[in-house]
Short mmCIF file of C-alpha atoms in Angstrom, two decimals:
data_model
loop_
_atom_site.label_atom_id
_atom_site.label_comp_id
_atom_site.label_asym_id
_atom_site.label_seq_id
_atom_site.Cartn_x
_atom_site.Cartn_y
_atom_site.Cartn_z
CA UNK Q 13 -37.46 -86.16 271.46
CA UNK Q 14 -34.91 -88.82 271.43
CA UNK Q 15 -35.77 -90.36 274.93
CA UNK Q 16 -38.95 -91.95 273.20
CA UNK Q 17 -36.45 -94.09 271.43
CA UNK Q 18 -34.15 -94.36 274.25
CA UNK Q 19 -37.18 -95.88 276.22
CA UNK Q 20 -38.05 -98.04 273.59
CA UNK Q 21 -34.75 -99.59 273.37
CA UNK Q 22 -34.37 -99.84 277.17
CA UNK Q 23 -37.83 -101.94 276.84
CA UNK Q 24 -36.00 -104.00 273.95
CA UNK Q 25 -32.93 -104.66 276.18
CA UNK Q 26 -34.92 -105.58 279.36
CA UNK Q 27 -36.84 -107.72 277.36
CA UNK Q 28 -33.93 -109.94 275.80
CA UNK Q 29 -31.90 -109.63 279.72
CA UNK Q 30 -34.78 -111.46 280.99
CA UNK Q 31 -35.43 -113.91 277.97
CA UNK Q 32 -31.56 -114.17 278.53
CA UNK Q 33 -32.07 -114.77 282.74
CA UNK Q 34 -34.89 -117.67 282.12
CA UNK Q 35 -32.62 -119.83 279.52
CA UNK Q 36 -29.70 -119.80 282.03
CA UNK Q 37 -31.87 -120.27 285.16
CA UNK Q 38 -33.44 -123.53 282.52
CA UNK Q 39 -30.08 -124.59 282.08
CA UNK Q 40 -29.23 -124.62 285.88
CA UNK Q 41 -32.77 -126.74 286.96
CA UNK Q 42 -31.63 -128.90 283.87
CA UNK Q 43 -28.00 -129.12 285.77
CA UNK Q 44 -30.03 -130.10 288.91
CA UNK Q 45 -30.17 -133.19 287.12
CA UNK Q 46 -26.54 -134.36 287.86
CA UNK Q 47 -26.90 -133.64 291.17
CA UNK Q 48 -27.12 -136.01 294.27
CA UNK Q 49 -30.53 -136.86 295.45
CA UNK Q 50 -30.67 -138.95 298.48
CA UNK Q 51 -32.29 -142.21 297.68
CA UNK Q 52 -36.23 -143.13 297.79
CA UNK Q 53 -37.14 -145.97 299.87
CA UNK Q 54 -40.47 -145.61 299.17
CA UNK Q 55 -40.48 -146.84 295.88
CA UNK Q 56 -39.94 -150.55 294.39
CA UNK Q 57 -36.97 -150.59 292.57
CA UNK Q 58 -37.76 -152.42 289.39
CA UNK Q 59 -35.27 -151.85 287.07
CA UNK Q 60 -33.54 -154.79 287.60
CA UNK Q 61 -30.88 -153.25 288.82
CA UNK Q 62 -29.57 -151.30 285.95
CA UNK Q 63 -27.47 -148.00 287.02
CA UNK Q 64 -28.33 -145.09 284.96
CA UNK Q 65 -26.14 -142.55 284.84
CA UNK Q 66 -27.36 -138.75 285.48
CA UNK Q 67 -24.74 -137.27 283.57
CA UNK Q 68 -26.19 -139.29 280.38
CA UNK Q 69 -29.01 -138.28 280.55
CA UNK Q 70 -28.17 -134.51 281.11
CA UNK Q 71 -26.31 -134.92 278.34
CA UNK Q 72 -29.17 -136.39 276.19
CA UNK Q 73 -31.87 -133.64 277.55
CA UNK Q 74 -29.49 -130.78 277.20
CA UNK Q 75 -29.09 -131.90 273.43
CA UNK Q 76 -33.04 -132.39 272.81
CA UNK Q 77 -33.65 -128.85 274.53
CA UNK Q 78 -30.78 -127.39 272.68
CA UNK Q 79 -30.42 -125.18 275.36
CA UNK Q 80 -26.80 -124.16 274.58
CA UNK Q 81 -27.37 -122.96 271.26
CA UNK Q 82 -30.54 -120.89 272.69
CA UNK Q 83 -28.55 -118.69 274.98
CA UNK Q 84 -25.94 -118.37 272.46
CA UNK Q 85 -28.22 -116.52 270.21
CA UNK Q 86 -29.84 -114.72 273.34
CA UNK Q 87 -26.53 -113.84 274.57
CA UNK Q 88 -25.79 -112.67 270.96
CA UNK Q 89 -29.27 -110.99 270.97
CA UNK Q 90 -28.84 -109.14 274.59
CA UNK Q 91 -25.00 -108.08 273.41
CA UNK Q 92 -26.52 -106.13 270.26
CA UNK Q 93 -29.36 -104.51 272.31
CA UNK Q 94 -27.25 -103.18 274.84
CA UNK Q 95 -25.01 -101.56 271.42
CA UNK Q 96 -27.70 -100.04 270.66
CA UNK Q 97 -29.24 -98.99 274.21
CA UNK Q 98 -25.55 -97.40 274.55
CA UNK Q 99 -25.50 -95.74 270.79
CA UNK Q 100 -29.08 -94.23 271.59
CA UNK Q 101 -28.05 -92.78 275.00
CA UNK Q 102 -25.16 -90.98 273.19
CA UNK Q 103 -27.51 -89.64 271.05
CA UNK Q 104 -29.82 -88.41 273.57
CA UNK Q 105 -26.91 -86.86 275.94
CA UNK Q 106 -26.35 -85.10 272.66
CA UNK Q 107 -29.66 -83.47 271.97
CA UNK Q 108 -29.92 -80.33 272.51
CA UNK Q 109 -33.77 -80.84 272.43
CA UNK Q 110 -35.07 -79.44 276.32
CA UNK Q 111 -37.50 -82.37 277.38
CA UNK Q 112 -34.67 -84.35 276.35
CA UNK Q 113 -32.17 -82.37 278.63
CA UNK Q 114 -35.03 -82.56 281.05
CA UNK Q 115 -35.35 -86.49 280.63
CA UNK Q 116 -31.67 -87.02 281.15
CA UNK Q 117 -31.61 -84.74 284.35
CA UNK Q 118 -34.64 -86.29 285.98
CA UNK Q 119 -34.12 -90.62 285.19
CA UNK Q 120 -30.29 -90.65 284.01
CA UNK Q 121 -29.04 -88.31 286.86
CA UNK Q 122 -31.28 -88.87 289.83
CA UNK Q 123 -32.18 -84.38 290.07
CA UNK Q 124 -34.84 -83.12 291.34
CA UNK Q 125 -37.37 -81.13 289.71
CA UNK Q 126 -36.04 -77.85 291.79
CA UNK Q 127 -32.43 -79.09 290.79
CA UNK Q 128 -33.55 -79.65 287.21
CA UNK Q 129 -35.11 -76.15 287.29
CA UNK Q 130 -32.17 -74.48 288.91
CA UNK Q 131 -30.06 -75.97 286.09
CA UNK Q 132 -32.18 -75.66 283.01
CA UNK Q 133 -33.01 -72.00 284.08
CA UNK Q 134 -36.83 -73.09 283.56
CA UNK Q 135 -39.29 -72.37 286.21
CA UNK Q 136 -40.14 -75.20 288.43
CA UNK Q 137 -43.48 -75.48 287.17
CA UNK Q 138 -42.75 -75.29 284.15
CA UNK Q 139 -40.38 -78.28 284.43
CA UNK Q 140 -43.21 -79.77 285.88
CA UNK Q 141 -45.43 -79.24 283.00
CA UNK Q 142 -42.82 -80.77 281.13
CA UNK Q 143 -42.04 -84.03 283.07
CA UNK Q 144 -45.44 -84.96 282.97
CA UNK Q 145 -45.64 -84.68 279.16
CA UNK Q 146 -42.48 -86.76 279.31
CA UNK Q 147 -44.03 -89.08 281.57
CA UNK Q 148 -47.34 -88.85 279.71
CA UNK Q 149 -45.71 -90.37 276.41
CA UNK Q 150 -44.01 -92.84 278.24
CA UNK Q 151 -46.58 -94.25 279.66
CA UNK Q 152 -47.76 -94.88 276.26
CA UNK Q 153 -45.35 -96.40 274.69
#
């Protein structure tokens, strides 16, 4: 039953893809930094009429967060789990186990259980019986 692991590394790779999404969407509001903001006349400008520069201190909170070297190593993180996503899907297509057959017919191609049935020479119910032990150990993984 090599979709168990399958599943488990698809969980793995979704995981890191979204650690992965929130460090570049950080890096982006950090980048909103540089932008131009239209000017506050509410405020007292007190400063005394130093400039400050936006790009400095993007610069200086894009070192302190160390943001680039974070999605590096996700990026380096997300690359490996997808190798081994892809390395346990071979595997799986390869099995000549039936629920996995079964699991690749029903979430990898999109059949239906009477399509699944017609092609595994199994009874539909039977298929039945065995997507929902499929789905049954999924659910608690």
């Amino acid at each position: 039953m090599l979709y168990v692991e399958y599943e488990t590394a698809k969980t793995k790779y979704n995981r890191a893809k979204e650690i992965y999404d929130n460090l570049i969407a950080e890096k982006e509001e950090l980048f909103q930094i540089t932008q131009i903001h239209g000017m506050d006349y509410e405020v007292e400008r007190v400063d005394g009429g130093i400039q400050k520069s936006s790009f400095d201190a993007y610069m200086l909170k894009k070192e302190q967060t160390k943001i680039d070297e974070r999605i590096a190593e996700a990026e380096d993180i997300l690359k490996r789990r997808k190798e081994q996503l892809q390395t346990t899907e071979n595997e799986l297509v390869a099995s000549s186990d039936i629920s996995d057959k079964i699991y690749i017919l029903k979430y990898l191609g999109n059949s239906t259980k009477s399509q699944i049935a017609e092609k595994t020479g199994y009874s539909t119910s039977q298929v039945y019986r065995i997507l929902e032990k499929i789905e049954k150990k999924i659910r608690n993984l």
